[in-house]
Every structure is written in C-alpha cells, then in structure tokens.
Tab-separated table of C-alpha atoms in Angstrom:
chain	number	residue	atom	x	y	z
A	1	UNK	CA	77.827	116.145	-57.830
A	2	UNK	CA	78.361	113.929	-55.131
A	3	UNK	CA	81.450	113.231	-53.420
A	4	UNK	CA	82.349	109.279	-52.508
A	5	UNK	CA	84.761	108.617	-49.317
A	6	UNK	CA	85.664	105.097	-48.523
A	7	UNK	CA	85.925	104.808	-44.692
A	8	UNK	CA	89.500	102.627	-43.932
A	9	UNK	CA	88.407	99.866	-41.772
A	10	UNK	CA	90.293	101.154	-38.885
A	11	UNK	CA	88.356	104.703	-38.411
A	12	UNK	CA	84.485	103.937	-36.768
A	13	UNK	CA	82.280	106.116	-38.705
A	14	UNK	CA	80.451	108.467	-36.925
A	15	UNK	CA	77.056	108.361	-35.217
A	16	UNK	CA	74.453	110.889	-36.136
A	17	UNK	CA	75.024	113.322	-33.150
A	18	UNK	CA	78.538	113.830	-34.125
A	19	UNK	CA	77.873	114.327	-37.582
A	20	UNK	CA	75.359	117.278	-36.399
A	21	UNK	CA	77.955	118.359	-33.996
A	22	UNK	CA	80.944	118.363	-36.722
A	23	UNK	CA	78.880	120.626	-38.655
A	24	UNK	CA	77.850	123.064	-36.451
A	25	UNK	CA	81.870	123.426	-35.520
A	26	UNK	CA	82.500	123.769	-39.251
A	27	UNK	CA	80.304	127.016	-39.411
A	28	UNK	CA	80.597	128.641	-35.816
A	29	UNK	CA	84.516	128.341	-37.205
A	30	UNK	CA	83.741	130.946	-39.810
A	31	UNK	CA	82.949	133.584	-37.505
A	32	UNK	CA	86.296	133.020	-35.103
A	33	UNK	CA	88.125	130.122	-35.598
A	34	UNK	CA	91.835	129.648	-36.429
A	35	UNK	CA	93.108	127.824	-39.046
A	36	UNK	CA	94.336	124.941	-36.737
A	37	UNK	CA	90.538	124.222	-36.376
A	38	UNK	CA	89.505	124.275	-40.070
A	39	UNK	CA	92.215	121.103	-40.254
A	40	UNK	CA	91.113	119.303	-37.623
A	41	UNK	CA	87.042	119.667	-39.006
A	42	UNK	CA	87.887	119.615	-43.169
A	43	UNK	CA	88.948	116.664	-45.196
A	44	UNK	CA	91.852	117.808	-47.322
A	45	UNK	CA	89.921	117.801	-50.448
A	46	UNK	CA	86.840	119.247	-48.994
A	47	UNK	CA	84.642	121.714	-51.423
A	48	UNK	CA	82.745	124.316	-50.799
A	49	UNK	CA	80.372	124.818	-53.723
A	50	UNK	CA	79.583	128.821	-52.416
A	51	UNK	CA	82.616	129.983	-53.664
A	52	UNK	CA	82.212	130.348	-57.727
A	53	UNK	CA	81.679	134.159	-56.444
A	54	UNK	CA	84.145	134.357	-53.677
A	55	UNK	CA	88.000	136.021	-54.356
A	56	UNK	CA	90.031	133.072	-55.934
A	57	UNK	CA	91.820	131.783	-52.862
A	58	UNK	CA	88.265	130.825	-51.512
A	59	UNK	CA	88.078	128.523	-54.379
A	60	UNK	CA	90.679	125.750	-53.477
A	61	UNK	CA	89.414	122.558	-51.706
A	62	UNK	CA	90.314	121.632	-48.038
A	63	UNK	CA	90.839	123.497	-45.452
A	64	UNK	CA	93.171	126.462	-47.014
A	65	UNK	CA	89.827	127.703	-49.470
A	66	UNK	CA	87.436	127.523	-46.634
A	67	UNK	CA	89.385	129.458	-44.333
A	68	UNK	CA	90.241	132.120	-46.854
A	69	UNK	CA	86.191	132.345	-46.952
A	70	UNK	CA	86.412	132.901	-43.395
A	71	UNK	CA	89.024	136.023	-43.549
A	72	UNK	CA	87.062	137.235	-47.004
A	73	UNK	CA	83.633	136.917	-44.461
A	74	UNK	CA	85.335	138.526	-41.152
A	75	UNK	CA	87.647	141.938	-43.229
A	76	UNK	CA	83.896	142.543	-44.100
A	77	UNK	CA	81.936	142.159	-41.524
A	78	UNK	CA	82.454	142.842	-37.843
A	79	UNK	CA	80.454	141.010	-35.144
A	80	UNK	CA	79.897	138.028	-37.634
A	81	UNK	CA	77.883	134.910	-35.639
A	82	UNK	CA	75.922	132.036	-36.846
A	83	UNK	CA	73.021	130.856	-35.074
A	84	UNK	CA	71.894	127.622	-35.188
A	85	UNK	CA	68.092	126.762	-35.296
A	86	UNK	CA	67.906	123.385	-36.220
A	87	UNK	CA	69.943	120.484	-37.230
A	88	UNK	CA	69.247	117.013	-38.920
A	89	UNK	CA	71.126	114.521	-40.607
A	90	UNK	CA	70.210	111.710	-42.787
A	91	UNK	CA	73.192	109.760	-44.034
A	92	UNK	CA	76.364	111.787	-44.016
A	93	UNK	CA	74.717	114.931	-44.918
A	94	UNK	CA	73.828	117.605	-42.585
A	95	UNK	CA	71.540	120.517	-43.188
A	96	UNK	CA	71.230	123.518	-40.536
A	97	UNK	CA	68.944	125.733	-40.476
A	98	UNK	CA	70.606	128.901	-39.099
A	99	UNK	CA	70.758	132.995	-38.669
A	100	UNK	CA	73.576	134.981	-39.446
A	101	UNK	CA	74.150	138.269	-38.181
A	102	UNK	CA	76.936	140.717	-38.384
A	103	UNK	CA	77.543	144.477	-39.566
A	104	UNK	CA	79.019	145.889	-42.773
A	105	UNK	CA	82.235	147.195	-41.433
A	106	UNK	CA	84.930	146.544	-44.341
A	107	UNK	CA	84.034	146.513	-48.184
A	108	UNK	CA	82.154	143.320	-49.132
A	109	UNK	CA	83.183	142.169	-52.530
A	110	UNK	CA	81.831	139.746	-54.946
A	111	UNK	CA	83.817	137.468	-57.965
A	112	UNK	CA	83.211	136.637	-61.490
A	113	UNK	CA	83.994	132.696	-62.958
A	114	UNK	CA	87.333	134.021	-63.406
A	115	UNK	CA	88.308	135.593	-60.361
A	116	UNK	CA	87.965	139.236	-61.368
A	117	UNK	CA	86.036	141.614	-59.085
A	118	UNK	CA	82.946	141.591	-59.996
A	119	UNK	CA	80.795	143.802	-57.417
A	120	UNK	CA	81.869	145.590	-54.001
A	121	UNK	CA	79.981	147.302	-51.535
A	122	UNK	CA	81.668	149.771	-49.483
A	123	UNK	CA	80.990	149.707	-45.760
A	124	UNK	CA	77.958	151.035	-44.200
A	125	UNK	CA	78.212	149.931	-41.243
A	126	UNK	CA	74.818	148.558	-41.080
A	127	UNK	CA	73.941	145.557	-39.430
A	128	UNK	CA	71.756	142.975	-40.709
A	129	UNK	CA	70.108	139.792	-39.685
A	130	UNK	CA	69.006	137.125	-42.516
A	131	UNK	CA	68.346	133.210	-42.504
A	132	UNK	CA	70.380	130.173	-43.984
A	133	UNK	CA	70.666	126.587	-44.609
A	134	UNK	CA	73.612	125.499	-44.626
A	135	UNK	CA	74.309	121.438	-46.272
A	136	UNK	CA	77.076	119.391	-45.687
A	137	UNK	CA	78.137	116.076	-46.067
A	138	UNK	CA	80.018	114.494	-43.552
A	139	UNK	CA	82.465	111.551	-44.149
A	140	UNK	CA	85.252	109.819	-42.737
A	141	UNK	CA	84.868	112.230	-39.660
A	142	UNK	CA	85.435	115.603	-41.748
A	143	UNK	CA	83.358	117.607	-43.869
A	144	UNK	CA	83.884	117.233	-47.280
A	145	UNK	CA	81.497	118.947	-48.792
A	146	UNK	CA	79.479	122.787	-48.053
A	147	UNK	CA	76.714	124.578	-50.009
A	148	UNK	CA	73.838	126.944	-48.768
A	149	UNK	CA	70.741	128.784	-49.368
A	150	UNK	CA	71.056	132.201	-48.444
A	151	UNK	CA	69.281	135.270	-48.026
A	152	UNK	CA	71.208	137.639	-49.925
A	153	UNK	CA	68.874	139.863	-50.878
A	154	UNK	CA	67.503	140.283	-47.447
A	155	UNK	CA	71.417	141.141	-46.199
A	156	UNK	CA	71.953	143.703	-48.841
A	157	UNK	CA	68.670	145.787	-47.901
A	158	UNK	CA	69.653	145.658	-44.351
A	159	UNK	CA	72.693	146.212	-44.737
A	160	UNK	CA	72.072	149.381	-47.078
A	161	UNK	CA	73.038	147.963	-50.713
A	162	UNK	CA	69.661	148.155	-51.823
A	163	UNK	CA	67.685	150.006	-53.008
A	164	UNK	CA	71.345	151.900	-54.244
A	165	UNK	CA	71.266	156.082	-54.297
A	166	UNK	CA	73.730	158.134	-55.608
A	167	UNK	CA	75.789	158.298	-52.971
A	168	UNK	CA	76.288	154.543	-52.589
A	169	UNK	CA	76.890	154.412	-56.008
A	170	UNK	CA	79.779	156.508	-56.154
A	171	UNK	CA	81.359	154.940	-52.582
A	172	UNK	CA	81.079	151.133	-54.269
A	173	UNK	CA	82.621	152.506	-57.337
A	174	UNK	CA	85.546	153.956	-55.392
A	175	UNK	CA	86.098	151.105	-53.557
A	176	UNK	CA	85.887	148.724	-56.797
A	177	UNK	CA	89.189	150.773	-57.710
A	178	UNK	CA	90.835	150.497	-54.334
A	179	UNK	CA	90.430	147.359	-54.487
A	180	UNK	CA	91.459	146.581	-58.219
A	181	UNK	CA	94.401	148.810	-57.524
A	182	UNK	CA	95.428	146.464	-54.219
A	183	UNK	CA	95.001	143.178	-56.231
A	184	UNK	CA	97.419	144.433	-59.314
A	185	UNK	CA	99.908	145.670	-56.868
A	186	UNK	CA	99.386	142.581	-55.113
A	187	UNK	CA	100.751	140.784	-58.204
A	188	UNK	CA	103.218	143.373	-59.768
C-alpha cells in the first residue's frame, strides 16, 4: 500500500542526500533517541508496517507507535546499534542496508493480530549480530512510512532461542506469565 503526501507549495522537497540522511536518523533513533527526535523525523501519520507482531502501543502511526518500538527494542536488548552499510534512494523511498547488534538482556516478546502475547524469550544475555534492510519512504521532509527484511532467525540462534532445550523452555514459559500477569494488572 502506498502512502500519497502532497508537498504545500511553501516546503522545498528534499534532495536525495537528505532523504538518505533523514533515514539513517530515523533508525540510529531506535537505539538512543528521545522522543523529541522521533517528532522532529516522523510525519504524524507515519506507519511502520513491522509492527503487526509488536505489543499494541507499537501499532499506532506517527511518532508515539514508533517510539514505543524503540522502548519495546531497548527493555530487551542492551547495547542495541544499527550500522549502516549502504544507502540509496530512488524517489522518496530509501532502503539501507544495515547490521544490528545488541545483547539479550530483558525478555524479548512477540504479539499476535490482536495484541495478545504471543511468544517471549527470557534473557540470555547473549549477544548477536544479524543483517537488515530497512525501506522507507520519505515525504514532505518526514518519514512516513518503515518496513524491513530481517534476519530473525539468525538473531534467535545467536542469541540462544534456537535450537530451544529444556531449560529455555521452562525460563520463556515463566516469563510468558510474568509478563501476562504485568499486562492484566496493568489494566485492572
């Protein structure tokens, strides 16, 4: 689905390079940045098509959902960074090629379509190193749009998930019900 933006006659679209550079900001802000910065680089309605698995306050548009991804990505891993290998553009949409590393410090948990906990993964505190490409489309000087291909599988080896044993098995299970127990006295 593609998202249309009129640009008002009085904002200068931007050139190329500052479409890269816009999108490398929007995902080096994951890792550290506050949420003053995720206004400044997200149109208000901005999407970000990743989150269908990601708790439900991930899943609103503009800058509130994507920096909830950011605290749901940093309370589970420590050390998080984002390094960028390449970057093009071709109009308004920006794909970088990146590497994100980080280690398995906090449980890492994963939605359904209806916002129930789905999967976690208790800490190992493993760290892992995996590849990404990461698209976004640029317009009217904000991002508006986010998706990726990720490595997922590659993460959860290094980071211990798979191949599961026993004991990993009983730790994610325990921390399902931690968790479940937070989020219903979270709404009691």
């Amino acid at each position: 689905m593609k998202i249309e933006h009129s640009t008002p006659a009085s904002t200068p679209e931007l050139g190329s390079e500052e479409k890269k550079s816009l999108a490398v900001r929007a995902l080096m802000m994951m890792a550290d940045g506050d949420r003053s910065v995720f206004d400044e680089v997200l149109s208000a309605d901005a999407v970000n098509r990743e989150a269908k698995s990601e708790p439900p306050p991930t899943r609103a548009h503009g800058p509130d959902g994507f920096f909830a991804t950011a605290l749901w990505l940093r309370d589970a891993f420590a050390d998080l960074k984002f390094e960028v290998k390449n970057v093009v553009e071709q109009d308004g949409l920006v794909v970088l090629d990146t590497v994100m590393s980080a280690r398995h410090e906090g449980p890492f948990a994963t939605y359904d379509e209806r916002g129930r906990v789905d999967q976690v993964f208790a800490p190992t505190g493993k760290s892992f190193t995996v590849r990404q490409a990461h698209w976004m489309r640029v317009a009217d000087g904000k991002v508006v749009e986010h998706w990726a291909v990720r490595d997922d599988l590659g993460m959860a080896k290094q980071a211990g998930w798979v191949p599961p044993n026993p004991i990993s098995l009983v730790r994610n299970v325990l921390a399902a019900r931690k968790l479940r127990k937070q989020i219903r006295a979270g709404r009691s």
